[in-house]
Amino acid sequence: MGRKLLTEHINVEGINTFEVYRKHGGYRSVEKALKTMTPDEVVEEVKKSGLRGRGGAGFPTGMKWSFLAKPEGVPRYLVCNADESEPGTFKDRQLMSKLPHLLIEGMITSSYALGANTSYIYIRGELLYVLRILEKAIAEAYAAGFLGKNILGSGYDLDLHVHPGGGAYICGEETALLESLEGKRGNPRNKPPFPAVQGLYARPTVVNNVESIAAVPVIVNEGGDEYAKIGVGRSTGTKLISACGHLNKPGIYEIELGLPVEEFIYSDEYCGGIWKGRDLKAVVAGGSSVPILPKELILKTAAGENRLMTYESLSDGGFVTGTMLGSGGFIAMDETTCIVRNTWNFSRFYHHESCGQCSPCREGTGWMEKVLHRLEHGHGHMEDIDLLVSVAKQIEGNTICPLGEAAAWPVAAAVRHFRHEFEWHVTHAKEAAQPGAVYRANAVLV
Amino acid sequence: MAKITFDGVEVEVPDGTTILNAARQIGGSIVPPAMCYYTPLKGSGGKCRACLVRVAAGSAKDPRPMPKLVASCVTPVQDGMVVENTTSEQVLNVRKGIVEMLLINHPLDCPVCDQAGECDLQNFAFEHGVSTTRYQEERRTFEKIDIGPLIQLHMTRCILCYRCVYTANQITDNRVHGVLGRGDAAEIGTYIENIIDNDFSGNVIDVCPVGALTDKTFRFKSRVWFTKPVNAHRDCPKCSGNVVLWYKGKDVLRTTARKDQYGEVKEWICNECRFEKKETSDWTIEGPAHIDRSSVISANHYELPVLNQSVIADLPESTQRDLEKNPPLKLGS
Ligand SMILES: Cc1cc2nc3c(=O)[nH]c(=O)nc-3n(C[C@H](O)[C@H](O)[C@H](O)COP(=O)(O)O)c2cc1C
Ligand code: SF4
Ligand code: SF4
Ligand code: FES
């Protein structure tokens, strides 16, 4: 059994209330930090822990915190990114609705470390019920003296607000999120300046994912070194994985980083194998934007080593034979999955969600979607396959924010690993256009 | 001050200058194209990606190349930076791609578009694009939208550069227009069928790089290259009153603000000057306007010759005397 650092008490009756949460050791990190540690010492612990951003990019959290500009007399902010809308990723929602106080505790401890006196949780607008849960929990925390003025008599003040977003995937991109939080259209900003220097209201700001912030209490309580002992190499601690698709037991699992992918998919402790006794065809390991890998390459690296659930192992082989851990949105596809249809589906999402500021993403996402639509519906040509790759290339690296890449990578990777399926959609156009038509053969390795 | 090398040319510029503006200090054909950046508009730039360049060395302190191409219009220079624009194959290729993308939903109806002849996209596509497209899907089209008696919005041609939005935001009170929708469904529109009436609203026409926003008092009266631009001014209580009058014969067909060589407005003008003063007697005429752009307009030799000072000294005496009476414009003025 892997250790559960965040979700140990998730099934305890009433754990969403302050009282029960407190009884199970809740808010200890606030007491410890505010009473016995300086803000810099908290930052130091987070650095030692090796915690990496759980929102997708995997940037070391402690290092990000230490970049925060601290000009005299200027407020700074901590903003929690609870927008979560990448297809396949649904872990933050669960964490917040079941363990709202864990996030609030993390917000207090982290805000203290960063010297922020006002903090925000920017939550996906559709998650109204979670927003209500959080608001109730925040009210309880205020009442108990863990929020507001002079918290626990330490002289430290913090106000915490929850803000519902407009329901756009792009509002999860950190600078678009800040624009939206300021009441503007959620368009990503040009960088530099980075949020650490000019973020919310042009003040120094840290934006962190829900799960990253929820890990801070554990780190403060147990110490960064203890936390860093869990995991493998630079992938420390535990990670929530939202597993979906053709699995016997889809769900949200807290795993210790370093778990072999094979064990995650097939062991009974986790996903319990592929449903209906079918064979696994492909996996998207970190949310829909990361490159898809065929079965052979997700279980083992190109060098034949066991693939592990770590940032490094999953990205071994780069974008040729590897992928990314991303936000941990693990989508398994069985042998009956049509890769072309799936790619078209992903593409539809990014086309719909592009903010439309930059020409390559605005026009390119629509273009790819339309070509994929054609291929899927039996109107494609052989040239279309290379066209897709070429359009993806025109987008990649040339946009303001990484949504461009998020749209381009899945398409490029699907063609890279499953070109024969795209070709089959051209050569067997009539068959392919039938609902549920699937090319069945083992994926060809690169 | 920061010293940078741009396409092999060294230039020294004040700290905080963008790469694009540093390149403009050098001038000439190495300057990256800009479809969305507009110096007078705060916050503009970064969107069209036409001006992407390769930073081969970030700075003297950190000489590593930047991993991705950067938008030169919003990226500040660092001392010791080495930038590649026309010297980078990658940049030129990406630019072809940007043209292809921009032309996906921009109709090639230049023959009937009022902006033909002074369209940034036309120039950009001509200089940086390829002559074919691989796009074969349906293109987006729009019904024409009425936004008032003075300005015509033809969304089909819009490339979503946001310049008009920044203009309305920054120089008019009570902005009623902006961007609606997302992605390639995004469009310029007004707040609930509003019309745009503001003393300075006409400036959105001048900043629009394409023919999406045009002057209703001028539409279809003439192709721009048949008109003659003349600098003129009047004593205007609202704006500087410095304009360009576009003549056909004796008639003023159109009035615009004065623009620099990059098509950027130097001084905003009010709607009264732009739309209502169409008689020569309303104005004090200064003389022919020099349009120094890679545009078909500048191909017309209706203006005084533009001569390089150094050339004049070598001319025959009689010609020099002629020039004294009828002085040529100095290069770049
Ligand atoms: C289009 C797009 C959508 C994103 N959506 C989310 C999101 O929903 N939640 C999130 O935490 N990060 C999201 N990110 C990543 C954030 O920009 C940012 O990197 C992250 O919130 C930083 O937190 P971390 O360092 O704790 O991971 C998104 C990025 C992009 C480009
Ligand atoms: S890449 Fe796409 S989503 Fe990101 S800023 Fe550009 S158009 Fe908007
Ligand atoms: S209408 Fe013109 S100025 Fe406005 S966004 Fe479109 S192209 Fe740019
Ligand atoms: S001019 Fe630089 S991105 Fe548009």
mmCIF file of C-alpha atoms in Angstrom, chain A residues 54-312:
data_model
loop_
_atom_site.group_PDB
_atom_site.id
_atom_site.type_symbol
_atom_site.label_atom_id
_atom_site.label_comp_id
_atom_site.label_asym_id
_atom_site.label_seq_id
_atom_site.Cartn_x
_atom_site.Cartn_y
_atom_site.Cartn_z
ATOM 1 C CA ARG A 54 1.035 19.659 -9.725
ATOM 2 C CA GLY A 55 -0.770 21.842 -12.263
ATOM 3 C CA GLY A 56 1.030 20.363 -15.242
ATOM 4 C CA ALA A 57 4.375 21.993 -15.843
ATOM 5 C CA GLY A 58 6.102 20.397 -12.864
ATOM 6 C CA PHE A 59 8.165 23.458 -11.963
ATOM 7 C CA PRO A 60 9.704 23.204 -8.456
ATOM 8 C CA THR A 61 7.339 25.019 -6.097
ATOM 9 C CA GLY A 62 9.949 26.207 -3.591
ATOM 10 C CA MET A 63 12.035 27.703 -6.353
ATOM 11 C CA LYS A 64 8.986 29.445 -7.804
ATOM 12 C CA TRP A 65 8.266 30.916 -4.384
ATOM 13 C CA SER A 66 11.792 32.205 -4.006
ATOM 14 C CA PHE A 67 11.466 34.107 -7.321
ATOM 15 C CA LEU A 68 8.672 36.223 -5.862
ATOM 16 C CA ALA A 69 9.684 39.870 -5.915
ATOM 17 C CA LYS A 70 9.371 41.524 -2.524
ATOM 18 C CA PRO A 71 9.462 45.269 -2.960
ATOM 19 C CA GLU A 72 8.916 47.212 0.290
ATOM 20 C CA GLY A 73 5.396 48.324 1.028
ATOM 21 C CA VAL A 74 3.826 46.605 -1.986
ATOM 22 C CA PRO A 75 1.234 43.887 -1.411
ATOM 23 C CA ARG A 76 1.779 40.494 -2.987
ATOM 24 C CA TYR A 77 -0.655 37.718 -3.643
ATOM 25 C CA LEU A 78 -1.051 33.992 -3.603
ATOM 26 C CA VAL A 79 -3.575 32.709 -6.104
ATOM 27 C CA CYS A 80 -4.718 29.121 -6.108
ATOM 28 C CA ASN A 81 -5.453 27.772 -9.560
ATOM 29 C CA ALA A 82 -8.569 25.649 -9.138
ATOM 30 C CA ASP A 83 -9.740 26.040 -12.702
ATOM 31 C CA GLU A 84 -9.011 22.425 -13.608
ATOM 32 C CA SER A 85 -10.478 21.796 -17.007
ATOM 33 C CA GLU A 86 -8.039 19.761 -19.024
ATOM 34 C CA PRO A 87 -9.929 16.747 -20.334
ATOM 35 C CA GLY A 88 -8.945 13.758 -18.219
ATOM 36 C CA THR A 89 -7.971 15.778 -15.157
ATOM 37 C CA PHE A 90 -10.430 15.820 -12.280
ATOM 38 C CA LYS A 91 -8.427 15.496 -9.094
ATOM 39 C CA ASP A 92 -8.568 19.029 -7.671
ATOM 40 C CA ARG A 93 -12.351 19.004 -7.717
ATOM 41 C CA GLN A 94 -12.374 15.894 -5.528
ATOM 42 C CA LEU A 95 -9.757 17.244 -3.158
ATOM 43 C CA MET A 96 -11.644 20.496 -2.664
ATOM 44 C CA SER A 97 -15.094 19.014 -2.263
ATOM 45 C CA LYS A 98 -14.018 16.300 0.173
ATOM 46 C CA LEU A 99 -11.182 18.062 1.976
ATOM 47 C CA PRO A 100 -11.876 21.802 1.713
ATOM 48 C CA HIS A 101 -10.000 22.523 4.918
ATOM 49 C CA LEU A 102 -6.843 20.899 3.586
ATOM 50 C CA LEU A 103 -6.712 23.460 0.796
ATOM 51 C CA ILE A 104 -7.522 26.303 3.186
ATOM 52 C CA GLU A 105 -4.850 25.151 5.588
ATOM 53 C CA GLY A 106 -2.390 25.040 2.685
ATOM 54 C CA MET A 107 -3.442 28.512 1.586
ATOM 55 C CA ILE A 108 -2.827 29.960 5.040
ATOM 56 C CA THR A 109 0.568 28.333 5.502
ATOM 57 C CA SER A 110 1.658 29.186 1.965
ATOM 58 C CA SER A 111 0.383 32.774 2.162
ATOM 59 C CA TYR A 112 2.322 33.214 5.386
ATOM 60 C CA ALA A 113 5.456 31.913 3.686
ATOM 61 C CA LEU A 114 5.021 34.326 0.808
ATOM 62 C CA GLY A 115 4.017 37.311 2.915
ATOM 63 C CA ALA A 116 0.630 37.608 1.241
ATOM 64 C CA ASN A 117 -2.188 39.159 3.242
ATOM 65 C CA THR A 118 -4.871 38.557 0.649
ATOM 66 C CA SER A 119 -5.198 35.314 -1.242
ATOM 67 C CA TYR A 120 -7.570 33.959 -3.823
ATOM 68 C CA ILE A 121 -8.873 30.607 -4.894
ATOM 69 C CA TYR A 122 -9.902 30.931 -8.527
ATOM 70 C CA ILE A 123 -12.291 28.088 -9.118
ATOM 71 C CA ARG A 124 -13.844 26.790 -12.296
ATOM 72 C CA GLY A 125 -17.240 28.467 -12.669
ATOM 73 C CA GLU A 126 -19.045 25.198 -13.316
ATOM 74 C CA LEU A 127 -17.983 23.883 -9.922
ATOM 75 C CA LEU A 128 -20.498 26.000 -8.095
ATOM 76 C CA TYR A 129 -21.213 23.290 -5.553
ATOM 77 C CA VAL A 130 -17.530 23.066 -4.670
ATOM 78 C CA LEU A 131 -17.381 26.833 -4.364
ATOM 79 C CA ARG A 132 -20.180 26.645 -1.788
ATOM 80 C CA ILE A 133 -18.319 23.932 0.130
ATOM 81 C CA LEU A 134 -15.196 26.079 0.163
ATOM 82 C CA GLU A 135 -17.074 29.185 1.229
ATOM 83 C CA LYS A 136 -18.618 27.329 4.118
ATOM 84 C CA ALA A 137 -15.238 25.989 5.173
ATOM 85 C CA ILE A 138 -13.651 29.435 4.874
ATOM 86 C CA ALA A 139 -16.366 30.860 7.131
ATOM 87 C CA GLU A 140 -15.567 28.137 9.674
ATOM 88 C CA ALA A 141 -11.870 28.951 9.483
ATOM 89 C CA TYR A 142 -12.584 32.650 10.054
ATOM 90 C CA ALA A 143 -14.778 31.772 13.022
ATOM 91 C CA ALA A 144 -12.026 29.618 14.500
ATOM 92 C CA GLY A 145 -9.480 32.425 14.154
ATOM 93 C CA PHE A 146 -7.429 30.769 11.425
ATOM 94 C CA LEU A 147 -8.289 33.510 8.951
ATOM 95 C CA GLY A 148 -8.724 37.230 9.382
ATOM 96 C CA LYS A 149 -6.776 39.592 11.597
ATOM 97 C CA ASN A 150 -3.970 38.498 13.900
ATOM 98 C CA ILE A 151 -4.255 34.772 13.239
ATOM 99 C CA LEU A 152 -3.622 32.752 16.429
ATOM 100 C CA GLY A 153 -2.230 35.907 18.009
ATOM 101 C CA SER A 154 0.772 35.797 15.699
ATOM 102 C CA GLY A 155 0.257 39.265 14.249
ATOM 103 C CA TYR A 156 -0.235 37.789 10.793
ATOM 104 C CA ASP A 157 -3.398 38.784 8.865
ATOM 105 C CA LEU A 158 -4.900 36.928 5.944
ATOM 106 C CA ASP A 159 -8.089 37.284 3.963
ATOM 107 C CA LEU A 160 -9.068 34.455 1.676
ATOM 108 C CA HIS A 161 -11.538 34.772 -1.183
ATOM 109 C CA VAL A 162 -13.014 32.256 -3.596
ATOM 110 C CA HIS A 163 -13.690 33.525 -7.082
ATOM 111 C CA PRO A 164 -15.663 31.593 -9.692
ATOM 112 C CA GLY A 165 -14.266 31.694 -13.211
ATOM 113 C CA GLY A 166 -16.134 32.172 -16.436
ATOM 114 C CA GLY A 167 -15.955 28.539 -17.457
ATOM 115 C CA ALA A 168 -13.201 28.744 -20.021
ATOM 116 C CA TYR A 169 -10.319 26.293 -20.162
ATOM 117 C CA ILE A 170 -7.960 29.104 -21.065
ATOM 118 C CA CYS A 171 -8.650 30.734 -17.684
ATOM 119 C CA GLY A 172 -6.518 27.954 -16.201
ATOM 120 C CA GLU A 173 -3.437 29.412 -17.865
ATOM 121 C CA GLU A 174 -1.952 31.438 -15.071
ATOM 122 C CA THR A 175 -1.849 34.873 -16.689
ATOM 123 C CA ALA A 176 -5.289 34.470 -18.273
ATOM 124 C CA LEU A 177 -6.468 33.491 -14.826
ATOM 125 C CA LEU A 178 -5.089 36.715 -13.388
ATOM 126 C CA GLU A 179 -6.770 38.759 -16.125
ATOM 127 C CA SER A 180 -10.035 36.998 -15.392
ATOM 128 C CA LEU A 181 -9.609 37.518 -11.670
ATOM 129 C CA GLU A 182 -9.158 41.215 -12.376
ATOM 130 C CA GLY A 183 -12.518 41.157 -14.112
ATOM 131 C CA LYS A 184 -11.243 41.181 -17.652
ATOM 132 C CA ARG A 185 -11.478 38.870 -20.620
ATOM 133 C CA GLY A 186 -9.415 35.758 -19.898
ATOM 134 C CA ASN A 187 -6.661 36.330 -22.425
ATOM 135 C CA PRO A 188 -3.150 35.184 -21.564
ATOM 136 C CA ARG A 189 -0.605 37.959 -21.088
ATOM 137 C CA ASN A 190 2.650 38.400 -22.898
ATOM 138 C CA LYS A 191 5.624 37.359 -20.831
ATOM 139 C CA PRO A 192 7.818 38.910 -19.534
ATOM 140 C CA PRO A 193 6.843 40.344 -17.123
ATOM 141 C CA PHE A 194 6.170 37.148 -15.205
ATOM 142 C CA PRO A 195 3.586 36.995 -12.405
ATOM 143 C CA ALA A 196 6.340 36.743 -9.793
ATOM 144 C CA VAL A 197 7.205 40.340 -10.697
ATOM 145 C CA GLN A 198 3.920 41.699 -12.062
ATOM 146 C CA GLY A 199 0.953 39.471 -11.444
ATOM 147 C CA LEU A 200 -2.446 40.237 -9.992
ATOM 148 C CA TYR A 201 -3.139 43.991 -10.093
ATOM 149 C CA ALA A 202 0.450 44.295 -11.350
ATOM 150 C CA ARG A 203 1.724 43.091 -7.967
ATOM 151 C CA PRO A 204 4.118 40.193 -7.339
ATOM 152 C CA THR A 205 2.016 37.028 -7.404
ATOM 153 C CA VAL A 206 2.442 33.296 -7.068
ATOM 154 C CA VAL A 207 -0.035 31.062 -8.882
ATOM 155 C CA ASN A 208 -0.147 27.469 -7.679
ATOM 156 C CA ASN A 209 -2.287 24.457 -8.341
ATOM 157 C CA VAL A 210 -4.698 23.136 -5.673
ATOM 158 C CA GLU A 211 -2.746 19.936 -5.160
ATOM 159 C CA SER A 212 0.565 21.802 -4.851
ATOM 160 C CA ILE A 213 -0.873 23.981 -2.108
ATOM 161 C CA ALA A 214 -2.540 21.036 -0.401
ATOM 162 C CA ALA A 215 0.864 19.366 -0.108
ATOM 163 C CA VAL A 216 2.324 22.262 1.887
ATOM 164 C CA PRO A 217 0.753 21.344 5.271
ATOM 165 C CA VAL A 218 2.248 17.860 5.051
ATOM 166 C CA ILE A 219 5.649 19.323 4.179
ATOM 167 C CA VAL A 220 5.545 21.773 7.072
ATOM 168 C CA ASN A 221 4.349 19.135 9.540
ATOM 169 C CA GLU A 222 6.716 16.366 8.539
ATOM 170 C CA GLY A 223 9.608 18.475 7.286
ATOM 171 C CA GLY A 224 10.822 18.858 3.728
ATOM 172 C CA ASP A 225 13.446 16.166 4.083
ATOM 173 C CA GLU A 226 10.899 13.560 5.159
ATOM 174 C CA TYR A 227 8.657 14.461 2.226
ATOM 175 C CA ALA A 228 11.575 14.198 -0.179
ATOM 176 C CA LYS A 229 12.221 10.610 0.928
ATOM 177 C CA ILE A 230 9.043 9.549 -0.817
ATOM 178 C CA GLY A 231 9.313 9.146 -4.558
ATOM 179 C CA VAL A 232 12.159 8.632 -6.967
ATOM 180 C CA GLY A 233 14.900 11.135 -7.778
ATOM 181 C CA ARG A 234 13.554 14.584 -8.513
ATOM 182 C CA SER A 235 9.988 13.304 -8.440
ATOM 183 C CA THR A 236 9.241 13.510 -4.743
ATOM 184 C CA GLY A 237 6.115 12.924 -2.711
ATOM 185 C CA THR A 238 2.764 11.652 -3.751
ATOM 186 C CA LYS A 239 0.601 12.603 -6.705
ATOM 187 C CA LEU A 240 -3.085 12.418 -7.316
ATOM 188 C CA ILE A 241 -3.842 10.638 -10.539
ATOM 189 C CA SER A 242 -7.278 10.881 -12.057
ATOM 190 C CA ALA A 243 -7.646 7.704 -14.038
ATOM 191 C CA CYS A 244 -10.362 7.327 -16.624
ATOM 192 C CA GLY A 245 -11.141 5.531 -19.823
ATOM 193 C CA HIS A 246 -11.377 1.813 -20.317
ATOM 194 C CA LEU A 247 -10.233 0.737 -16.872
ATOM 195 C CA ASN A 248 -11.908 -1.664 -14.489
ATOM 196 C CA LYS A 249 -11.636 0.837 -11.684
ATOM 197 C CA PRO A 250 -11.388 4.381 -12.943
ATOM 198 C CA GLY A 251 -11.068 6.932 -10.166
ATOM 199 C CA ILE A 252 -8.734 9.230 -8.318
ATOM 200 C CA TYR A 253 -5.710 7.591 -6.751
ATOM 201 C CA GLU A 254 -3.015 9.045 -4.578
ATOM 202 C CA ILE A 255 0.162 7.276 -5.599
ATOM 203 C CA GLU A 256 3.729 7.542 -4.440
ATOM 204 C CA LEU A 257 5.715 8.893 -7.365
ATOM 205 C CA GLY A 258 7.815 6.090 -8.795
ATOM 206 C CA LEU A 259 5.037 3.529 -9.045
ATOM 207 C CA PRO A 260 5.477 1.493 -12.253
ATOM 208 C CA VAL A 261 2.850 2.385 -14.844
ATOM 209 C CA GLU A 262 2.115 -1.269 -15.351
ATOM 210 C CA GLU A 263 1.317 -1.712 -11.675
ATOM 211 C CA PHE A 264 -0.891 1.367 -11.723
ATOM 212 C CA ILE A 265 -2.926 0.016 -14.609
ATOM 213 C CA TYR A 266 -3.113 -3.647 -13.732
ATOM 214 C CA SER A 267 -2.863 -4.062 -9.959
ATOM 215 C CA ASP A 268 -6.037 -4.375 -7.926
ATOM 216 C CA GLU A 269 -4.934 -1.655 -5.547
ATOM 217 C CA TYR A 270 -5.262 0.822 -8.409
ATOM 218 C CA CYS A 271 -7.047 0.567 -11.743
ATOM 219 C CA GLY A 272 -7.504 -3.197 -11.798
ATOM 220 C CA GLY A 273 -6.697 -3.713 -15.464
ATOM 221 C CA ILE A 274 -8.537 -3.011 -18.704
ATOM 222 C CA TRP A 275 -12.285 -3.516 -18.681
ATOM 223 C CA LYS A 276 -14.065 -6.396 -20.345
ATOM 224 C CA GLY A 277 -10.799 -8.324 -20.513
ATOM 225 C CA ARG A 278 -9.700 -6.317 -23.507
ATOM 226 C CA ASP A 279 -6.211 -5.317 -24.472
ATOM 227 C CA LEU A 280 -4.760 -1.876 -23.795
ATOM 228 C CA LYS A 281 -4.108 0.138 -26.944
ATOM 229 C CA ALA A 282 -2.842 3.533 -25.839
ATOM 230 C CA VAL A 283 -2.545 5.879 -22.888
ATOM 231 C CA VAL A 284 -2.601 9.622 -22.495
ATOM 232 C CA ALA A 285 -0.782 9.903 -19.202
ATOM 233 C CA GLY A 286 -1.019 13.491 -18.073
ATOM 234 C CA GLY A 287 -4.164 15.157 -19.343
ATOM 235 C CA SER A 288 -5.273 15.467 -22.959
ATOM 236 C CA SER A 289 -2.506 17.857 -23.970
ATOM 237 C CA VAL A 290 0.380 15.446 -23.479
ATOM 238 C CA PRO A 291 1.519 13.118 -26.258
ATOM 239 C CA ILE A 292 -0.380 9.846 -26.527
ATOM 240 C CA LEU A 293 1.718 6.661 -26.270
ATOM 241 C CA PRO A 294 0.911 3.186 -27.571
ATOM 242 C CA LYS A 295 0.766 0.381 -25.017
ATOM 243 C CA GLU A 296 4.316 -0.776 -25.689
ATOM 244 C CA LEU A 297 5.779 2.632 -24.997
ATOM 245 C CA ILE A 298 3.725 3.510 -21.946
ATOM 246 C CA LEU A 299 4.627 0.310 -20.107
ATOM 247 C CA LYS A 300 8.290 0.386 -21.091
ATOM 248 C CA THR A 301 10.633 3.076 -22.310
ATOM 249 C CA ALA A 302 12.201 2.761 -25.746
ATOM 250 C CA ALA A 303 15.269 1.339 -23.991
ATOM 251 C CA GLY A 304 13.119 -1.414 -22.521
ATOM 252 C CA GLU A 305 13.094 -0.142 -18.933
ATOM 253 C CA ASN A 306 9.957 -0.154 -16.837
ATOM 254 C CA ARG A 307 8.123 3.124 -17.234
ATOM 255 C CA LEU A 308 7.508 4.715 -13.829
ATOM 256 C CA MET A 309 4.993 7.301 -12.755
ATOM 257 C CA THR A 310 7.589 10.055 -12.381
ATOM 258 C CA TYR A 311 8.226 13.298 -14.253
ATOM 259 C CA GLU A 312 11.502 11.898 -15.581
#
